[in-house]
PDB file of C-alpha atoms in Angstrom:
ATOM      1  CA  GLN I   1       1.066  -5.550  17.050  1.00 66.00           C
ATOM      2  CA  LYS I   2      -0.030  -3.596  14.005  1.00 76.00           C
ATOM      3  CA  GLU I   3      -3.546  -4.174  12.748  1.00 89.00           C
ATOM      4  CA  VAL I   4      -2.336  -5.055   9.238  1.00 93.00           C
ATOM      5  CA  GLU I   5       1.172  -6.100   8.296  1.00 93.00           C
ATOM      6  CA  GLN I   6       2.656  -6.630   4.870  1.00 93.00           C
ATOM      7  CA  ASN I   7       5.929  -8.170   3.814  1.00 82.00           C
ATOM      8  CA  SER I   8       8.285  -5.254   3.823  1.00 71.00           C
ATOM      9  CA  GLY I   9       9.695  -5.501   0.327  1.00 79.00           C
ATOM     10  CA  PRO I  10      10.747  -4.038  -1.928  1.00 92.00           C
ATOM     11  CA  LEU I  11       9.941  -6.937  -4.215  1.00 94.00           C
ATOM     12  CA  SER I  12      11.607  -7.207  -7.586  1.00 96.00           C
ATOM     13  CA  VAL I  13      10.604  -9.755 -10.232  1.00 96.00           C
ATOM     14  CA  PRO I  14      11.374 -10.174 -13.933  1.00 97.00           C
ATOM     15  CA  GLU I  15       8.723  -9.594 -16.555  1.00 97.00           C
ATOM     16  CA  GLY I  16       6.531 -12.655 -16.986  1.00 97.00           C
ATOM     17  CA  ALA I  17       7.146 -13.996 -13.481  1.00 97.00           C
ATOM     18  CA  ILE I  18       4.627 -14.433 -10.666  1.00 97.00           C
ATOM     19  CA  ALA I  19       4.709 -11.773  -7.974  1.00 96.00           C
ATOM     20  CA  SER I  20       3.461 -12.826  -4.547  1.00 96.00           C
ATOM     21  CA  LEU I  21       2.354 -10.222  -2.028  1.00 96.00           C
ATOM     22  CA  ASN I  22       1.410 -11.177   1.509  1.00 95.00           C
ATOM     23  CA  CYS I  23      -0.571  -9.609   4.307  1.00 95.00           C
ATOM     24  CA  THR I  24      -1.537 -10.640   7.832  1.00 96.00           C
ATOM     25  CA  TYR I  25      -4.096  -9.026  10.092  1.00 95.00           C
ATOM     26  CA  SER I  26      -4.645  -9.101  13.818  1.00 93.00           C
ATOM     27  CA  ASP I  27      -8.423  -8.797  14.286  1.00 90.00           C
ATOM     28  CA  ARG I  28      -9.994 -12.224  13.919  1.00 89.00           C
ATOM     29  CA  GLY I  29     -13.381 -10.560  13.403  1.00 86.00           C
ATOM     30  CA  SER I  30     -12.296  -8.926  10.142  1.00 89.00           C
ATOM     31  CA  GLN I  31     -14.619  -9.730   7.286  1.00 87.00           C
ATOM     32  CA  SER I  32     -13.655  -7.673   4.245  1.00 90.00           C
ATOM     33  CA  PHE I  33     -10.274  -7.595   2.533  1.00 93.00           C
ATOM     34  CA  PHE I  34      -8.993  -5.413  -0.263  1.00 95.00           C
ATOM     35  CA  TRP I  35      -5.915  -4.958  -2.378  1.00 97.00           C
ATOM     36  CA  TYR I  36      -5.195  -1.492  -3.728  1.00 96.00           C
ATOM     37  CA  ARG I  37      -2.480  -0.490  -6.162  1.00 97.00           C
ATOM     38  CA  GLN I  38      -0.822   2.895  -5.773  1.00 95.00           C
ATOM     39  CA  TYR I  39       1.460   4.356  -8.399  1.00 95.00           C
ATOM     40  CA  SER I  40       3.989   6.902  -7.204  1.00 91.00           C
ATOM     41  CA  GLY I  41       2.307  10.240  -6.601  1.00 89.00           C
ATOM     42  CA  LYS I  42      -1.160   8.844  -7.273  1.00 92.00           C
ATOM     43  CA  SER I  43      -4.057   7.753  -5.129  1.00 92.00           C
ATOM     44  CA  PRO I  44      -4.894   4.108  -4.380  1.00 94.00           C
ATOM     45  CA  GLU I  45      -6.973   2.220  -6.919  1.00 95.00           C
ATOM     46  CA  LEU I  46      -8.870  -0.951  -6.085  1.00 94.00           C
ATOM     47  CA  ILE I  47      -7.605  -4.158  -7.649  1.00 95.00           C
ATOM     48  CA  MET I  48      -9.401  -6.896  -5.766  1.00 93.00           C
ATOM     49  CA  SER I  49     -11.782  -7.467  -2.908  1.00 92.00           C
ATOM     50  CA  ILE I  50     -12.317 -10.799  -1.165  1.00 93.00           C
ATOM     51  CA  TYR I  51     -14.696 -11.805   1.590  1.00 90.00           C
ATOM     52  CA  SER I  52     -14.701 -15.625   1.737  1.00 91.00           C
ATOM     53  CA  ASN I  53     -11.970 -18.156   2.352  1.00 95.00           C
ATOM     54  CA  GLY I  54     -10.292 -19.447  -0.775  1.00 95.00           C
ATOM     55  CA  ASP I  55      -9.169 -17.966  -4.039  1.00 95.00           C
ATOM     56  CA  LYS I  56     -10.688 -15.257  -6.180  1.00 96.00           C
ATOM     57  CA  GLU I  57      -9.345 -14.705  -9.663  1.00 96.00           C
ATOM     58  CA  ASP I  58      -9.647 -11.647 -11.882  1.00 95.00           C
ATOM     59  CA  GLY I  59      -7.524 -11.745 -15.006  1.00 96.00           C
ATOM     60  CA  ARG I  60      -3.876 -11.942 -14.015  1.00 97.00           C
ATOM     61  CA  PHE I  61      -4.675 -11.277 -10.361  1.00 97.00           C
ATOM     62  CA  THR I  62      -5.603 -13.865  -7.739  1.00 97.00           C
ATOM     63  CA  ALA I  63      -6.468 -13.000  -4.159  1.00 97.00           C
ATOM     64  CA  GLN I  64      -6.265 -15.707  -1.534  1.00 97.00           C
ATOM     65  CA  LEU I  65      -7.875 -15.537   1.899  1.00 96.00           C
ATOM     66  CA  ASN I  66      -7.335 -17.802   4.887  1.00 96.00           C
ATOM     67  CA  LYS I  67      -9.301 -16.497   7.871  1.00 94.00           C
ATOM     68  CA  ALA I  68      -8.061 -19.229  10.198  1.00 94.00           C
ATOM     69  CA  SER I  69      -4.492 -18.099   9.618  1.00 94.00           C
ATOM     70  CA  GLN I  70      -5.516 -14.425   9.340  1.00 95.00           C
ATOM     71  CA  TYR I  71      -3.698 -14.199   6.067  1.00 95.00           C
ATOM     72  CA  VAL I  72      -4.509 -12.685   2.703  1.00 97.00           C
ATOM     73  CA  SER I  73      -2.310 -12.651  -0.374  1.00 97.00           C
ATOM     74  CA  LEU I  74      -2.247 -11.327  -3.903  1.00 97.00           C
ATOM     75  CA  LEU I  75      -0.645 -13.167  -6.789  1.00 97.00           C
ATOM     76  CA  ILE I  76       0.121 -11.385 -10.025  1.00 97.00           C
ATOM     77  CA  ARG I  77       0.733 -13.757 -12.907  1.00 97.00           C
ATOM     78  CA  ASP I  78       2.687 -12.797 -16.018  1.00 97.00           C
ATOM     79  CA  SER I  79       3.944  -9.655 -14.282  1.00 97.00           C
ATOM     80  CA  GLN I  80       4.401  -6.614 -16.507  1.00 97.00           C
ATOM     81  CA  PRO I  81       6.526  -3.491 -15.990  1.00 96.00           C
ATOM     82  CA  SER I  82       3.239  -1.576 -15.748  1.00 96.00           C
ATOM     83  CA  ASP I  83       2.491  -3.554 -12.560  1.00 97.00           C
ATOM     84  CA  SER I  84       5.361  -1.733 -10.836  1.00 97.00           C
ATOM     85  CA  ALA I  85       3.702   0.096  -7.962  1.00 96.00           C
ATOM     86  CA  THR I  86       3.083  -0.094  -4.246  1.00 95.00           C
ATOM     87  CA  TYR I  87       0.415  -2.607  -3.270  1.00 96.00           C
ATOM     88  CA  LEU I  88      -1.652  -1.839  -0.216  1.00 96.00           C
ATOM     89  CA  CYS I  89      -3.514  -4.458   1.782  1.00 96.00           C
ATOM     90  CA  ALA I  90      -6.628  -3.128   3.517  1.00 95.00           C
ATOM     91  CA  VAL I  91      -8.904  -4.829   6.012  1.00 94.00           C
ATOM     92  CA  LYS I  92     -12.357  -3.949   7.321  1.00 91.00           C
ATOM     93  CA  ARG I  93     -13.872  -5.416  10.427  1.00 84.00           C
ATOM     94  CA  GLY I  94     -17.421  -5.498   9.122  1.00 68.00           C
ATOM     95  CA  SER I  95     -18.934  -6.184   5.749  1.00 57.00           C
ATOM     96  CA  THR I  96     -20.747  -2.879   5.412  1.00 65.00           C
ATOM     97  CA  LEU I  97     -19.684   0.502   6.730  1.00 73.00           C
ATOM     98  CA  GLY I  98     -16.465   1.264   8.473  1.00 83.00           C
ATOM     99  CA  ARG I  99     -12.923   2.375   8.210  1.00 89.00           C
ATOM    100  CA  LEU I 100     -10.229   0.482   6.386  1.00 92.00           C
ATOM    101  CA  TYR I 101      -7.075  -0.556   8.192  1.00 93.00           C
ATOM    102  CA  PHE I 102      -4.125  -0.355   5.821  1.00 94.00           C
ATOM    103  CA  GLY I 103      -0.753  -1.993   5.796  1.00 93.00           C
ATOM    104  CA  ARG I 104       2.264   0.108   4.909  1.00 92.00           C
ATOM    105  CA  GLY I 105       2.397  -1.387   1.443  1.00 93.00           C
ATOM    106  CA  THR I 106       4.815  -3.496  -0.551  1.00 95.00           C
ATOM    107  CA  GLN I 107       6.701  -1.845  -3.367  1.00 95.00           C
ATOM    108  CA  LEU I 108       6.857  -4.057  -6.451  1.00 96.00           C
ATOM    109  CA  THR I 109       9.241  -3.548  -9.349  1.00 96.00           C
ATOM    110  CA  VAL I 110       8.874  -5.624 -12.503  1.00 97.00           C
ATOM    111  CA  TRP I 111      11.951  -5.369 -14.656  1.00 95.00           C
ATOM    112  CA  PRO I 112      11.900  -6.060 -18.397  1.00 92.00           C
TER     113      PRO I 112
ATOM    114  CA  GLY Q   1     -19.264  13.105 -11.538  1.00 52.00           C
ATOM    115  CA  ALA Q   2     -17.304  10.086 -12.706  1.00 80.00           C
ATOM    116  CA  GLY Q   3     -15.132   9.804  -9.636  1.00 92.00           C
ATOM    117  CA  VAL Q   4     -14.232  11.347  -6.315  1.00 95.00           C
ATOM    118  CA  SER Q   5     -12.806  14.832  -6.737  1.00 96.00           C
ATOM    119  CA  GLN Q   6     -10.752  16.836  -4.286  1.00 97.00           C
ATOM    120  CA  SER Q   7      -9.560  20.399  -4.149  1.00 96.00           C
ATOM    121  CA  PRO Q   8      -7.106  21.938  -4.061  1.00 97.00           C
ATOM    122  CA  SER Q   9      -4.705  19.383  -5.487  1.00 96.00           C
ATOM    123  CA  ASN Q  10      -1.815  21.113  -3.741  1.00 97.00           C
ATOM    124  CA  LYS Q  11      -1.761  23.463  -0.801  1.00 97.00           C
ATOM    125  CA  VAL Q  12       1.265  25.165   0.677  1.00 97.00           C
ATOM    126  CA  THR Q  13       0.693  27.061   3.885  1.00 97.00           C
ATOM    127  CA  GLU Q  14       2.634  28.593   6.707  1.00 97.00           C
ATOM    128  CA  LYS Q  15       2.740  27.103  10.159  1.00 97.00           C
ATOM    129  CA  GLY Q  16      -0.120  28.414  12.268  1.00 97.00           C
ATOM    130  CA  LYS Q  17      -2.501  29.107   9.383  1.00 97.00           C
ATOM    131  CA  ASP Q  18      -5.855  27.341   8.928  1.00 98.00           C
ATOM    132  CA  VAL Q  19      -6.587  25.273   5.834  1.00 98.00           C
ATOM    133  CA  GLU Q  20      -9.732  23.790   4.308  1.00 98.00           C
ATOM    134  CA  LEU Q  21      -9.694  20.751   2.082  1.00 98.00           C
ATOM    135  CA  ARG Q  22     -12.706  19.787   0.008  1.00 97.00           C
ATOM    136  CA  CYS Q  23     -14.037  16.457  -1.202  1.00 97.00           C
ATOM    137  CA  ASP Q  24     -16.799  15.744  -3.709  1.00 96.00           C
ATOM    138  CA  PRO Q  25     -17.822  12.084  -3.537  1.00 94.00           C
ATOM    139  CA  ILE Q  26     -19.125   9.941  -6.375  1.00 92.00           C
ATOM    140  CA  SER Q  27     -22.731  10.863  -7.046  1.00 89.00           C
ATOM    141  CA  GLY Q  28     -25.074   8.711  -4.991  1.00 87.00           C
ATOM    142  CA  HIS Q  29     -22.422   7.510  -2.561  1.00 89.00           C
ATOM    143  CA  THR Q  30     -23.701   8.019   0.953  1.00 88.00           C
ATOM    144  CA  ALA Q  31     -20.518   7.161   2.845  1.00 91.00           C
ATOM    145  CA  LEU Q  32     -17.458   9.401   2.746  1.00 94.00           C
ATOM    146  CA  TYR Q  33     -14.062   8.766   4.328  1.00 95.00           C
ATOM    147  CA  TRP Q  34     -10.987  10.890   5.018  1.00 97.00           C
ATOM    148  CA  TYR Q  35      -7.517   9.359   5.284  1.00 97.00           C
ATOM    149  CA  ARG Q  36      -4.048  10.831   5.551  1.00 97.00           C
ATOM    150  CA  GLN Q  37      -0.842   9.487   4.026  1.00 95.00           C
ATOM    151  CA  ARG Q  38       2.461  10.799   5.229  1.00 92.00           C
ATOM    152  CA  LEU Q  39       5.479  10.379   2.990  1.00 88.00           C
ATOM    153  CA  GLY Q  40       6.450   6.715   2.731  1.00 82.00           C
ATOM    154  CA  GLN Q  41       3.678   5.607   5.071  1.00 84.00           C
ATOM    155  CA  GLY Q  42       0.433   3.709   4.783  1.00 86.00           C
ATOM    156  CA  LEU Q  43      -2.969   5.324   4.921  1.00 93.00           C
ATOM    157  CA  GLU Q  44      -4.123   6.602   8.284  1.00 94.00           C
ATOM    158  CA  PHE Q  45      -7.874   6.845   8.915  1.00 95.00           C
ATOM    159  CA  LEU Q  46      -9.226  10.195  10.091  1.00 96.00           C
ATOM    160  CA  ILE Q  47     -13.039  10.236  10.001  1.00 95.00           C
ATOM    161  CA  TYR Q  48     -15.998   8.883   8.088  1.00 92.00           C
ATOM    162  CA  PHE Q  49     -19.516  10.095   7.363  1.00 92.00           C
ATOM    163  CA  GLN Q  50     -22.685   8.168   6.714  1.00 89.00           C
ATOM    164  CA  GLY Q  51     -24.953  10.795   5.252  1.00 87.00           C
ATOM    165  CA  ASN Q  52     -24.301  13.932   7.247  1.00 87.00           C
ATOM    166  CA  SER Q  53     -23.420  12.241  10.513  1.00 88.00           C
ATOM    167  CA  ALA Q  54     -19.981  11.049  11.568  1.00 86.00           C
ATOM    168  CA  PRO Q  55     -20.207   7.676  13.353  1.00 83.00           C
ATOM    169  CA  ASP Q  56     -16.428   7.367  13.664  1.00 88.00           C
ATOM    170  CA  LYS Q  57     -14.178  10.326  14.376  1.00 90.00           C
ATOM    171  CA  SER Q  58     -11.609   8.266  16.217  1.00 90.00           C
ATOM    172  CA  GLY Q  59      -8.802   8.946  13.765  1.00 93.00           C
ATOM    173  CA  LEU Q  60      -8.749  12.728  14.085  1.00 95.00           C
ATOM    174  CA  PRO Q  61      -5.293  13.343  15.595  1.00 94.00           C
ATOM    175  CA  SER Q  62      -6.149  16.441  17.623  1.00 94.00           C
ATOM    176  CA  ASP Q  63      -8.844  19.015  18.198  1.00 95.00           C
ATOM    177  CA  ARG Q  64      -7.218  21.140  15.516  1.00 97.00           C
ATOM    178  CA  PHE Q  65      -8.821  18.785  12.998  1.00 97.00           C
ATOM    179  CA  SER Q  66     -12.507  18.908  12.185  1.00 96.00           C
ATOM    180  CA  ALA Q  67     -14.718  17.851   9.314  1.00 96.00           C
ATOM    181  CA  GLU Q  68     -18.249  18.408   8.193  1.00 95.00           C
ATOM    182  CA  ARG Q  69     -20.511  17.202   5.468  1.00 94.00           C
ATOM    183  CA  THR Q  70     -23.606  18.908   4.212  1.00 86.00           C
ATOM    184  CA  GLY Q  71     -26.330  17.714   1.902  1.00 76.00           C
ATOM    185  CA  GLU Q  72     -24.927  14.174   1.807  1.00 77.00           C
ATOM    186  CA  SER Q  73     -22.416  15.358  -0.753  1.00 90.00           C
ATOM    187  CA  VAL Q  74     -19.478  17.677  -0.279  1.00 95.00           C
ATOM    188  CA  SER Q  75     -17.250  17.337   2.765  1.00 96.00           C
ATOM    189  CA  THR Q  76     -14.720  19.796   4.136  1.00 97.00           C
ATOM    190  CA  LEU Q  77     -11.769  18.868   6.326  1.00 97.00           C
ATOM    191  CA  THR Q  78     -10.445  21.816   8.304  1.00 98.00           C
ATOM    192  CA  ILE Q  79      -7.075  21.946  10.001  1.00 98.00           C
ATOM    193  CA  GLN Q  80      -6.569  24.870  12.350  1.00 98.00           C
ATOM    194  CA  ARG Q  81      -3.199  26.277  13.393  1.00 97.00           C
ATOM    195  CA  THR Q  82      -1.350  23.950  11.054  1.00 97.00           C
ATOM    196  CA  GLN Q  83       1.873  22.318  12.186  1.00 97.00           C
ATOM    197  CA  GLN Q  84       4.690  20.890  10.096  1.00 96.00           C
ATOM    198  CA  GLU Q  85       3.697  17.354  11.103  1.00 95.00           C
ATOM    199  CA  ASP Q  86       0.368  17.933   9.344  1.00 97.00           C
ATOM    200  CA  SER Q  87       2.191  17.812   6.009  1.00 97.00           C
ATOM    201  CA  ALA Q  88       0.779  14.828   4.128  1.00 97.00           C
ATOM    202  CA  VAL Q  89      -1.497  13.820   1.301  1.00 97.00           C
ATOM    203  CA  TYR Q  90      -5.100  13.953   2.452  1.00 98.00           C
ATOM    204  CA  LEU Q  91      -7.226  11.383   0.645  1.00 97.00           C
ATOM    205  CA  CYS Q  92     -10.968  11.208   0.444  1.00 97.00           C
ATOM    206  CA  ALA Q  93     -12.907   8.072  -0.450  1.00 96.00           C
ATOM    207  CA  SER Q  94     -16.576   7.342  -0.953  1.00 93.00           C
ATOM    208  CA  SER Q  95     -18.694   4.228  -1.038  1.00 90.00           C
ATOM    209  CA  LEU Q  96     -22.232   3.218  -1.916  1.00 84.00           C
ATOM    210  CA  ALA Q  97     -22.772   1.639   1.486  1.00 69.00           C
ATOM    211  CA  GLY Q  98     -26.012  -0.069   0.536  1.00 60.00           C
ATOM    212  CA  GLN Q  99     -27.725  -2.378   2.991  1.00 54.00           C
ATOM    213  CA  GLY Q 100     -25.896  -5.688   2.843  1.00 53.00           C
ATOM    214  CA  GLY Q 101     -23.552  -4.156   0.324  1.00 54.00           C
ATOM    215  CA  THR Q 102     -19.844  -4.567   0.328  1.00 62.00           C
ATOM    216  CA  ASP Q 103     -18.889  -0.927   0.899  1.00 77.00           C
ATOM    217  CA  THR Q 104     -15.996  -0.748  -1.527  1.00 86.00           C
ATOM    218  CA  GLN Q 105     -14.194   2.553  -1.062  1.00 91.00           C
ATOM    219  CA  TYR Q 106     -13.045   4.529  -4.086  1.00 93.00           C
ATOM    220  CA  PHE Q 107     -10.389   7.166  -3.620  1.00 95.00           C
ATOM    221  CA  GLY Q 108     -10.003  10.674  -4.945  1.00 96.00           C
ATOM    222  CA  PRO Q 109      -6.699  12.089  -6.224  1.00 95.00           C
ATOM    223  CA  GLY Q 110      -5.820  13.633  -2.879  1.00 96.00           C
ATOM    224  CA  THR Q 111      -4.695  17.024  -1.644  1.00 97.00           C
ATOM    225  CA  ARG Q 112      -0.996  17.392  -0.970  1.00 97.00           C
ATOM    226  CA  LEU Q 113      -0.585  19.687   2.019  1.00 98.00           C
ATOM    227  CA  THR Q 114       2.786  21.211   2.791  1.00 97.00           C
ATOM    228  CA  VAL Q 115       3.208  23.232   5.971  1.00 97.00           C
ATOM    229  CA  LEU Q 116       6.295  25.419   5.959  1.00 95.00           C
TER     230      LEU Q 116
END
């Protein structure tokens, strides 16, 4: 079983819709969770981090974490064509130093 | 500097040659990470440094790969006797890694390595 798995995609939504990106992880001891956005040919940029169960909102983005189900998701409200990118879920076992375990990413296309 | 910088941005080399990739972390960031991303794949961890020491080298794929960091700043990733399967984008990230901090990793633009 892979450490971090994401829904395979690609995901295509119309402009203005809600895009839902999902991620599961295998290590129950994981404590830190991140969503990165990666445009084609560019490096990953951090969108959200979440450490506690529940929801965390930042503008149009909401991250949701359920440690019991080992599940983390990212919702993008009012999707825009500029949101079209690959979204990477990353998990860290501790809360301080350590490597990130990445999923393979979900490619999102928002069409006008 | 404002962000993580890496050089060169692109490197084309012939099979069997050695290459060096450089990373300059964000000023003041004590932790530095190397990852690799093959075409169409997720990020694969290679090694990380806390200061000048490397607590986790578990991701280095073979003994042809090595990395060092001096002065708690610049890091160099060296690949000896390159093989075609080494072709990838090599990404460096750094983090503040303060005590009790959340260790958010910020990525550089990457070095695209092509081995012919």
